[in-house]
Structure formats: structure tokens, C-alpha cells
mmCIF file of C-alpha atoms and ligand atoms in Angstrom:
data_model
loop_
_atom_site.group_PDB
_atom_site.id
_atom_site.type_symbol
_atom_site.label_atom_id
_atom_site.label_comp_id
_atom_site.label_asym_id
_atom_site.label_seq_id
_atom_site.Cartn_x
_atom_site.Cartn_y
_atom_site.Cartn_z
ATOM 1 C CA UNK A 24 9.270 15.364 23.852
ATOM 2 C CA UNK A 25 11.612 16.809 21.435
ATOM 3 C CA UNK A 26 10.770 20.184 20.545
ATOM 4 C CA UNK A 27 13.417 20.920 18.085
ATOM 5 C CA UNK A 28 10.844 23.716 16.309
ATOM 6 C CA UNK A 29 10.042 25.301 19.375
ATOM 7 C CA UNK A 30 8.170 29.443 18.092
ATOM 8 C CA UNK A 31 10.043 28.457 14.565
ATOM 9 C CA UNK A 32 8.091 29.396 11.976
ATOM 10 C CA UNK A 33 7.560 26.665 9.341
ATOM 11 C CA UNK A 34 5.333 27.414 5.828
ATOM 12 C CA UNK A 35 4.037 24.820 4.625
ATOM 13 C CA UNK A 36 2.966 24.401 0.826
ATOM 14 C CA UNK A 37 -0.067 21.982 -0.156
ATOM 15 C CA UNK A 38 0.385 20.950 3.583
ATOM 16 C CA UNK A 39 -4.082 19.910 3.721
ATOM 17 C CA UNK A 40 -3.507 16.647 3.119
ATOM 18 C CA UNK A 41 -0.738 13.712 2.765
ATOM 19 C CA UNK A 42 2.450 14.469 3.444
ATOM 20 C CA UNK A 43 2.005 18.042 4.078
ATOM 21 C CA UNK A 44 -0.440 17.506 6.356
ATOM 22 C CA UNK A 45 1.485 14.796 8.555
ATOM 23 C CA UNK A 46 4.745 17.597 8.367
ATOM 24 C CA UNK A 47 2.389 20.376 9.582
ATOM 25 C CA UNK A 48 1.688 17.727 12.054
ATOM 26 C CA UNK A 49 4.671 17.026 12.924
ATOM 27 C CA UNK A 50 6.439 20.749 13.337
ATOM 28 C CA UNK A 51 3.457 21.625 15.028
ATOM 29 C CA UNK A 52 4.018 19.203 17.583
ATOM 30 C CA UNK A 53 7.482 20.240 18.124
ATOM 31 C CA UNK A 54 6.356 23.887 18.830
ATOM 32 C CA UNK A 55 6.358 25.452 15.445
ATOM 33 C CA UNK A 56 4.258 27.998 14.771
ATOM 34 C CA UNK A 57 3.087 26.895 11.229
ATOM 35 C CA UNK A 58 1.497 27.902 8.358
ATOM 36 C CA UNK A 59 -0.278 25.906 5.977
ATOM 37 C CA UNK A 60 -1.315 26.733 2.127
ATOM 38 C CA UNK A 61 -3.553 25.200 -0.678
ATOM 39 C CA UNK A 62 -6.377 25.866 -2.524
ATOM 40 C CA UNK A 63 -8.941 23.594 -1.050
ATOM 41 C CA UNK A 64 -10.738 26.274 1.574
ATOM 42 C CA UNK A 65 -12.607 22.868 3.101
ATOM 43 C CA UNK A 66 -9.825 20.289 2.932
ATOM 44 C CA UNK A 67 -7.790 23.013 4.857
ATOM 45 C CA UNK A 68 -10.080 23.801 7.861
ATOM 46 C CA UNK A 69 -10.390 19.941 8.296
ATOM 47 C CA UNK A 70 -6.426 20.091 8.413
ATOM 48 C CA UNK A 71 -6.354 22.594 10.820
ATOM 49 C CA UNK A 72 -8.410 21.261 12.865
ATOM 50 C CA UNK A 73 -7.226 17.965 13.215
ATOM 51 C CA UNK A 74 -3.650 19.098 14.214
ATOM 52 C CA UNK A 75 -2.645 19.821 17.415
ATOM 53 C CA UNK A 76 -0.519 23.185 17.858
ATOM 54 C CA UNK A 77 -0.255 26.088 16.249
ATOM 55 C CA UNK A 78 -1.706 25.811 13.015
ATOM 56 C CA UNK A 79 -3.013 28.492 10.664
ATOM 57 C CA UNK A 80 -4.147 28.103 6.803
ATOM 58 C CA UNK A 81 -4.198 30.606 4.006
ATOM 59 C CA UNK A 82 -5.613 29.476 0.625
ATOM 60 C CA UNK A 83 -3.823 30.265 -2.707
ATOM 61 C CA UNK A 84 -2.620 28.637 -5.869
ATOM 62 C CA UNK A 85 0.996 28.137 -5.707
ATOM 63 C CA UNK A 86 0.971 28.701 -9.825
ATOM 64 C CA UNK A 87 -0.428 32.313 -9.082
ATOM 65 C CA UNK A 88 2.171 34.847 -8.574
ATOM 66 C CA UNK A 89 -0.350 37.587 -6.452
ATOM 67 C CA UNK A 90 -1.542 34.249 -3.947
ATOM 68 C CA UNK A 91 2.487 33.633 -3.409
ATOM 69 C CA UNK A 92 2.928 37.477 -3.121
ATOM 70 C CA UNK A 93 0.073 37.385 -0.445
ATOM 71 C CA UNK A 94 1.428 34.639 1.462
ATOM 72 C CA UNK A 95 4.797 36.706 1.645
ATOM 73 C CA UNK A 96 3.251 39.904 2.624
ATOM 74 C CA UNK A 97 0.843 38.227 5.488
ATOM 75 C CA UNK A 98 4.378 36.441 6.837
ATOM 76 C CA UNK A 99 6.627 40.033 6.844
ATOM 77 C CA UNK A 100 3.175 41.272 8.544
ATOM 78 C CA UNK A 101 2.750 39.192 11.124
ATOM 79 C CA UNK A 102 6.591 37.216 11.714
ATOM 80 C CA UNK A 103 8.987 39.165 9.395
ATOM 81 C CA UNK A 104 10.710 36.250 9.000
ATOM 82 C CA UNK A 105 10.268 32.494 8.224
ATOM 83 C CA UNK A 106 12.563 29.437 9.515
ATOM 84 C CA UNK A 107 11.137 26.707 7.408
ATOM 85 C CA UNK A 108 9.803 26.636 4.211
ATOM 86 C CA UNK A 109 8.583 22.809 2.751
ATOM 87 C CA UNK A 110 7.759 23.601 -0.747
ATOM 88 C CA UNK A 111 5.619 20.471 -1.036
ATOM 89 C CA UNK A 112 2.399 21.493 -2.927
ATOM 90 C CA UNK A 113 2.231 19.122 -6.151
ATOM 91 C CA UNK A 114 0.769 17.006 -8.706
ATOM 92 C CA UNK A 115 -0.085 16.888 -12.235
ATOM 93 C CA UNK A 116 -1.343 15.068 -14.790
ATOM 94 C CA UNK A 117 -0.421 11.444 -15.235
ATOM 95 C CA UNK A 118 -0.908 9.422 -18.501
ATOM 96 C CA UNK A 119 0.547 7.991 -21.572
ATOM 97 C CA UNK A 120 2.821 10.365 -23.881
ATOM 98 C CA UNK A 121 0.807 10.680 -26.976
ATOM 99 C CA UNK A 122 -2.300 11.686 -24.907
ATOM 100 C CA UNK A 123 -0.733 14.300 -22.938
ATOM 101 C CA UNK A 124 -2.522 17.643 -24.549
ATOM 102 C CA UNK A 125 -0.753 21.174 -24.293
ATOM 103 C CA UNK A 126 -3.427 22.019 -21.446
ATOM 104 C CA UNK A 127 -2.040 18.816 -19.121
ATOM 105 C CA UNK A 128 1.249 19.771 -20.267
ATOM 106 C CA UNK A 129 0.940 23.612 -18.726
ATOM 107 C CA UNK A 130 -0.880 21.919 -15.963
ATOM 108 C CA UNK A 131 1.791 20.306 -14.507
ATOM 109 C CA UNK A 132 4.908 22.521 -15.066
ATOM 110 C CA UNK A 133 2.950 25.830 -13.380
ATOM 111 C CA UNK A 134 2.323 23.771 -10.624
ATOM 112 C CA UNK A 135 5.775 21.706 -9.859
ATOM 113 C CA UNK A 136 7.939 23.527 -11.768
ATOM 114 C CA UNK A 137 6.438 27.405 -11.745
ATOM 115 C CA UNK A 138 5.337 27.094 -8.748
ATOM 116 C CA UNK A 139 8.308 25.457 -7.046
ATOM 117 C CA UNK A 140 10.138 28.503 -8.319
ATOM 118 C CA UNK A 141 7.968 31.234 -7.129
ATOM 119 C CA UNK A 142 7.255 30.044 -3.852
ATOM 120 C CA UNK A 143 11.184 30.044 -3.125
ATOM 121 C CA UNK A 144 11.734 33.678 -4.606
ATOM 122 C CA UNK A 145 8.580 35.163 -3.202
ATOM 123 C CA UNK A 146 9.344 33.807 0.495
ATOM 124 C CA UNK A 147 13.393 34.554 -0.461
ATOM 125 C CA UNK A 148 13.115 38.112 1.337
ATOM 126 C CA UNK A 149 12.160 36.408 4.828
ATOM 127 C CA UNK A 150 14.895 34.496 4.396
ATOM 128 C CA UNK A 151 18.246 34.586 6.933
ATOM 129 C CA UNK A 152 20.918 32.594 8.681
ATOM 130 C CA UNK A 153 19.413 29.144 9.275
ATOM 131 C CA UNK A 154 16.369 29.257 7.626
ATOM 132 C CA UNK A 155 16.447 25.718 5.592
ATOM 133 C CA UNK A 156 14.110 25.254 2.502
ATOM 134 C CA UNK A 157 13.006 21.959 1.644
ATOM 135 C CA UNK A 158 11.393 21.183 -1.764
ATOM 136 C CA UNK A 159 9.607 18.221 -2.154
ATOM 137 C CA UNK A 160 11.020 16.301 -5.664
ATOM 138 C CA UNK A 161 10.270 12.374 -6.122
ATOM 139 C CA UNK A 162 11.730 9.269 -7.204
ATOM 140 C CA UNK A 163 9.766 9.719 -10.597
ATOM 141 C CA UNK A 164 12.191 12.684 -11.455
ATOM 142 C CA UNK A 165 15.823 10.049 -11.844
ATOM 143 C CA UNK A 166 13.261 6.974 -12.653
ATOM 144 C CA UNK A 167 11.644 6.225 -16.405
ATOM 145 C CA UNK A 168 8.113 5.314 -14.762
ATOM 146 C CA UNK A 169 5.554 4.940 -17.560
ATOM 147 C CA UNK A 170 3.080 7.855 -18.013
ATOM 148 C CA UNK A 171 4.525 10.293 -15.476
ATOM 149 C CA UNK A 172 6.367 11.810 -18.410
ATOM 150 C CA UNK A 173 5.440 15.584 -17.486
ATOM 151 C CA UNK A 174 5.328 15.134 -13.694
ATOM 152 C CA UNK A 175 8.989 13.406 -13.576
ATOM 153 C CA UNK A 176 10.936 15.930 -15.531
ATOM 154 C CA UNK A 177 9.077 18.863 -13.610
ATOM 155 C CA UNK A 178 10.632 16.950 -10.736
ATOM 156 C CA UNK A 179 13.953 16.866 -12.299
ATOM 157 C CA UNK A 180 13.427 20.238 -13.049
ATOM 158 C CA UNK A 181 12.854 21.484 -9.167
ATOM 159 C CA UNK A 182 15.955 18.719 -8.511
ATOM 160 C CA UNK A 183 18.156 21.196 -10.080
ATOM 161 C CA UNK A 184 16.883 23.911 -7.912
ATOM 162 C CA UNK A 185 18.080 22.673 -5.134
ATOM 163 C CA UNK A 186 21.286 22.865 -6.687
ATOM 164 C CA UNK A 187 21.574 25.616 -8.063
ATOM 165 C CA UNK A 188 20.468 27.975 -5.326
ATOM 166 C CA UNK A 189 22.614 26.559 -2.960
ATOM 167 C CA UNK A 190 25.313 28.424 -4.701
ATOM 168 C CA UNK A 191 22.654 31.374 -5.634
ATOM 169 C CA UNK A 192 22.276 31.598 -2.269
ATOM 170 C CA UNK A 193 26.008 31.227 -1.105
ATOM 171 C CA UNK A 194 27.325 32.909 2.016
ATOM 172 C CA UNK A 195 23.423 34.140 3.045
ATOM 173 C CA UNK A 196 23.180 30.977 5.767
ATOM 174 C CA UNK A 197 20.446 29.624 3.643
ATOM 175 C CA UNK A 198 20.314 25.995 3.037
ATOM 176 C CA UNK A 199 18.309 24.151 0.527
ATOM 177 C CA UNK A 200 17.550 20.201 -0.089
ATOM 178 C CA UNK A 201 15.234 18.180 -1.343
ATOM 179 C CA UNK A 202 13.215 14.987 -0.480
ATOM 180 C CA UNK A 203 12.543 12.524 -2.796
ATOM 181 C CA UNK A 204 9.638 10.350 -1.380
ATOM 182 C CA UNK A 205 9.223 6.858 -3.339
ATOM 183 C CA UNK A 206 6.097 5.203 -3.249
ATOM 184 C CA UNK A 207 4.022 6.957 -0.378
ATOM 185 C CA UNK A 208 0.731 5.907 0.710
ATOM 186 C CA UNK A 209 -1.452 9.617 -0.014
ATOM 187 C CA UNK A 210 -4.707 10.023 -2.110
ATOM 188 C CA UNK A 211 -2.484 11.734 -4.551
ATOM 189 C CA UNK A 212 -3.220 9.261 -7.495
ATOM 190 C CA UNK A 213 -6.716 9.414 -7.479
ATOM 191 C CA UNK A 214 -6.346 13.617 -7.394
ATOM 192 C CA UNK A 215 -4.571 12.906 -10.325
ATOM 193 C CA UNK A 216 -7.138 11.555 -12.335
ATOM 194 C CA UNK A 217 -6.121 7.743 -11.526
ATOM 195 C CA UNK A 218 -8.998 6.094 -11.521
ATOM 196 C CA UNK A 219 -9.693 4.722 -8.207
ATOM 197 C CA UNK A 220 -10.071 1.192 -9.017
ATOM 198 C CA UNK A 221 -7.113 0.593 -10.994
ATOM 199 C CA UNK A 222 -5.050 2.093 -7.412
ATOM 200 C CA UNK A 223 -5.021 -1.146 -5.602
ATOM 201 C CA UNK A 224 -3.276 -2.532 -8.429
ATOM 202 C CA UNK A 225 -1.067 -0.113 -9.295
ATOM 203 C CA UNK A 226 0.244 -0.163 -5.996
ATOM 204 C CA UNK A 227 0.550 -4.362 -5.785
ATOM 205 C CA UNK A 228 3.198 -3.951 -8.928
ATOM 206 C CA UNK A 229 5.161 -1.070 -7.382
ATOM 207 C CA UNK A 230 5.547 -2.878 -4.008
ATOM 208 C CA UNK A 231 7.008 -5.464 -5.707
ATOM 209 C CA UNK A 232 9.852 -3.484 -6.187
ATOM 210 C CA UNK A 233 10.285 -2.004 -3.025
ATOM 211 C CA UNK A 234 12.526 -3.930 -0.934
ATOM 212 C CA UNK A 235 11.363 -3.255 2.343
ATOM 213 C CA UNK A 236 8.326 -4.316 1.017
ATOM 214 C CA UNK A 237 5.524 -1.732 1.321
ATOM 215 C CA UNK A 238 4.251 1.412 0.694
ATOM 216 C CA UNK A 239 5.919 4.415 2.798
ATOM 217 C CA UNK A 240 3.412 6.304 4.988
ATOM 218 C CA UNK A 241 3.426 10.119 5.058
ATOM 219 C CA UNK A 242 4.869 10.284 8.832
ATOM 220 C CA UNK A 243 7.973 8.641 7.423
ATOM 221 C CA UNK A 244 8.628 11.118 4.522
ATOM 222 C CA UNK A 245 8.071 13.862 7.908
ATOM 223 C CA UNK A 246 10.464 12.618 9.749
ATOM 224 C CA UNK A 247 12.532 12.829 6.904
ATOM 225 C CA UNK A 248 11.814 16.607 6.044
ATOM 226 C CA UNK A 249 11.684 17.247 9.612
ATOM 227 C CA UNK A 250 15.671 16.379 9.329
ATOM 228 C CA UNK A 251 16.502 18.620 6.714
ATOM 229 C CA UNK A 252 14.689 21.685 8.359
ATOM 230 C CA UNK A 253 16.671 20.822 11.932
ATOM 231 C CA UNK A 254 19.832 22.013 13.582
ATOM 232 C CA UNK A 255 20.417 17.968 13.344
ATOM 233 C CA UNK A 256 21.453 18.892 9.593
ATOM 234 C CA UNK A 257 23.092 22.379 9.786
ATOM 235 C CA UNK A 258 26.337 21.501 7.375
ATOM 236 C CA UNK A 259 23.872 19.244 4.749
ATOM 237 C CA UNK A 260 22.656 21.665 1.587
ATOM 238 C CA UNK A 261 21.995 21.020 -1.905
ATOM 239 C CA UNK A 262 21.361 17.109 -1.244
ATOM 240 C CA UNK A 263 18.351 15.083 -2.020
ATOM 241 C CA UNK A 264 17.306 12.854 0.295
ATOM 242 C CA UNK A 265 15.912 9.876 -0.987
ATOM 243 C CA UNK A 266 12.671 8.326 1.307
ATOM 244 C CA UNK A 267 11.790 5.406 -0.777
ATOM 245 C CA UNK A 268 12.253 2.236 0.751
ATOM 246 C CA UNK A 269 15.531 1.333 -1.338
ATOM 247 C CA UNK A 270 13.230 1.280 -4.263
ATOM 248 C CA UNK A 271 15.773 3.629 -6.531
ATOM 249 C CA UNK A 272 18.370 1.555 -5.515
ATOM 250 C CA UNK A 273 17.957 -1.909 -7.238
HETATM 251 N N1 NAP B 303 2.789 10.218 -2.517
HETATM 252 C C1 NAP B 303 3.596 9.663 -3.030
HETATM 253 O O1 NAP B 303 3.994 8.638 -3.820
HETATM 254 C C2 NAP B 303 4.699 11.050 -3.794
HETATM 255 C C3 NAP B 303 5.869 10.566 -3.941
HETATM 256 C C4 NAP B 303 6.987 11.890 -4.619
HETATM 257 C C5 NAP B 303 5.918 12.847 -4.332
HETATM 258 N N2 NAP B 303 5.107 13.003 -4.038
HETATM 259 C C6 NAP B 303 4.811 14.362 -4.163
HETATM 260 O O2 NAP B 303 5.115 15.036 -2.271
HETATM 261 C C7 NAP B 303 3.945 15.782 -2.537
HETATM 262 C C8 NAP B 303 2.818 15.996 -1.430
HETATM 263 O O3 NAP B 303 1.651 14.730 -2.294
HETATM 264 P P1 NAP B 303 1.052 13.996 -1.639
HETATM 265 O O4 NAP B 303 1.368 12.885 -1.674
HETATM 266 O O5 NAP B 303 0.722 14.409 -0.306
HETATM 267 O O6 NAP B 303 -0.626 14.125 -2.654
HETATM 268 P P2 NAP B 303 -1.955 15.281 -1.988
HETATM 269 O O7 NAP B 303 -2.743 14.517 -0.644
HETATM 270 O O8 NAP B 303 -2.730 15.494 -3.073
HETATM 271 O O9 NAP B 303 -1.312 16.771 -1.729
HETATM 272 C C9 NAP B 303 -1.059 17.804 -2.308
HETATM 273 C C10 NAP B 303 -0.992 19.172 -1.709
HETATM 274 O O10 NAP B 303 -0.512 20.185 -2.295
HETATM 275 C C11 NAP B 303 -1.597 21.015 -2.769
HETATM 276 N N3 NAP B 303 -1.594 21.540 -4.153
HETATM 277 C C12 NAP B 303 -1.520 20.835 -5.241
HETATM 278 N N4 NAP B 303 -1.119 21.774 -6.183
HETATM 279 C C13 NAP B 303 -1.558 23.043 -5.641
HETATM 280 C C14 NAP B 303 -1.649 24.568 -6.219
HETATM 281 N N5 NAP B 303 -1.420 24.670 -7.542
HETATM 282 N N6 NAP B 303 -1.495 25.257 -5.190
HETATM 283 C C15 NAP B 303 -1.667 25.107 -3.786
HETATM 284 N N7 NAP B 303 -1.029 24.195 -3.112
HETATM 285 C C16 NAP B 303 -1.564 22.948 -4.318
HETATM 286 C C17 NAP B 303 -3.076 20.380 -2.023
HETATM 287 O O11 NAP B 303 -4.276 21.061 -2.073
HETATM 288 P P3 NAP B 303 -5.491 21.536 -3.048
HETATM 289 O O12 NAP B 303 -5.142 20.616 -4.299
HETATM 290 O O13 NAP B 303 -6.663 22.032 -2.476
HETATM 291 O O14 NAP B 303 -4.587 22.684 -3.803
HETATM 292 C C18 NAP B 303 -2.948 19.512 -1.412
HETATM 293 O O15 NAP B 303 -2.548 19.914 -0.306
HETATM 294 C C19 NAP B 303 3.718 16.543 -3.905
HETATM 295 O O16 NAP B 303 4.356 17.923 -4.262
HETATM 296 C C20 NAP B 303 4.058 15.127 -4.779
HETATM 297 O O17 NAP B 303 4.562 15.483 -6.344
HETATM 298 C C21 NAP B 303 4.288 12.282 -3.481
#
């Protein structure tokens, strides 16, 4: 077995389900000390129990600066540093443009844009030469998908952060990249308000547009995150790596 992350301190926001959970499993399997953060404590407990390796969970909401400050203080006390940050937590209210409310807008922006921004800012004092930050964007950030207006705009915004931060952090040896998943088999749609009975139809329609002819798995995204986080990607910074079965290329 490869142990690319032996004793590395890896922080994964939204590590309790879906892509974050698959990524936490991969890092833990490869020897990392993994910390996951999300809001739902029951989901985090079951995630922790399902991961083989060194993993701990802290509950918190990335849209609340005090939760991020508490996370940073805990990590500083325990490790004094972090080696990998996967800023993965995200979601948002989906729906047609004329139905988006101010509350929907604020919630989506607070999670994806503000939350990602301040996650990275809060943990920056713990980063040093060799730290890798991976931001979870989405192909939605560069496609005109119906019902995704606010979500997509927040993802385009955080893709932009990966560019800007490479120069903000110039000379500090910290790499920042984005990962852009395509249509990945997780519960994200149901968890963000799409009725369960519509999900199969949406999956069917989207899959028709994907050259590889299927949805991706959370593990396939995790593999790409681990690559960006690893020393194999030591000269890669500022990019967005798309994991979408070719969807955005056709
Ligand atoms: N699945 C896809 O097709 C797809 C495609 C492109 C991009 N993505 C992105 O991939 C990331 C993970 O999505 P997923 O598909 O794995 O969906 P998911 O299963 O719904 O995972 C979302 C994770 O983020 C956490 N989270 C959400 N809001 C949070 C907040 N305010 N503070 C802390 N944690 C929060 C959730 O836990 P709690 O709710 O308990 O907090 C959960 O652990 C998201 O950023 C999503 O936008 C997914």
C-alpha cells in the first residue's frame, strides 16, 4: 500500500458524507491524521466509525467565523500546523431564477463563498512550506446549468480565489488548487432540496451528456484531491482540475 500522507495533518470540511467522506477514508488509509468538520454530529459520528485509521471529528459551521476560529485554535494546540486542507463543505439552495429568495441567496453565498474564504483564512497561520490547499468548486462554475444560478456563481467565485491566493501567498510555499467535480453520485441533490423522486430523472438526463456515459463516484474525486494534495503535484498551483467524465469538454 502507498502511504503518501504518513503523519500528515489533513483537515477536511464537510468530511461526514459524500466526496468529503470518501476523501477522509483515502487520506486515513494512507497514514494521515485526519480531522473532519461538519454540522450534523450524528453523521460525523457514523463517518468516524466507518473510517479505518486516525480520524477525529469536530462539529462546526463554515459560515460562522467563531466555529472556524475554534477549529484553528484546536489544531494549533494539538498539532501546531496543517499539511493539507480540503475546503470541501458546500451546498446551496437550487431553483429557478424567479423563485430564488434573499434567504436562499444569502445561505448559498454564506456557505460556499464566505465559508470557503474564511476557512482558508482561519487556517492560514497553521500553513507553511509544503502545505496544500484544495478547494472544492464544481463544473457548475463554468456551465450555464438551469436552476443553479446562485450556486454556480459561488463556485465561480471560489475558483477565482484559487488563482488570487497563489499570488497572495507567493513565496510562502503553499499551493492552492481547485477540484471541479462533475455529476457525482452523492446525496447532495436531496440534501439541498431536490425532491427524491426527481433525482433519478435528472441523473438520467445529465448522464446522456457525459462522454464516459455515467456519473462519477466520490472515490474518483477523492483520488484527484489526493493527487493535488500530494508531493506528486509539487509544481502545480492555481489550477482547477476537472473530474467530470468529459462533460465540460463537449
Ligand atoms: N455531488 C456532486 O455532483 C458535486 C458536483 C460538484 C461539486 N460538488 C461539491 O462537492 C462538495 C461536497 O458535496 P457532496 O456531493 O459530497 O455532498 P454532501 O454529501 O451533501 O456533502 C456536503 C458536506 O458538507 C457539509 N456542509 C454543508 N454545509 C456546511 C456548513 N455550512 N458548514 C460545515 N459543513 C457543511 C455537510 O455536512 P452537514 O450538512 O452536516 O454540515 C457534508 O458533510 C460540495 O462543495 C459540493 O458543492 C459536488
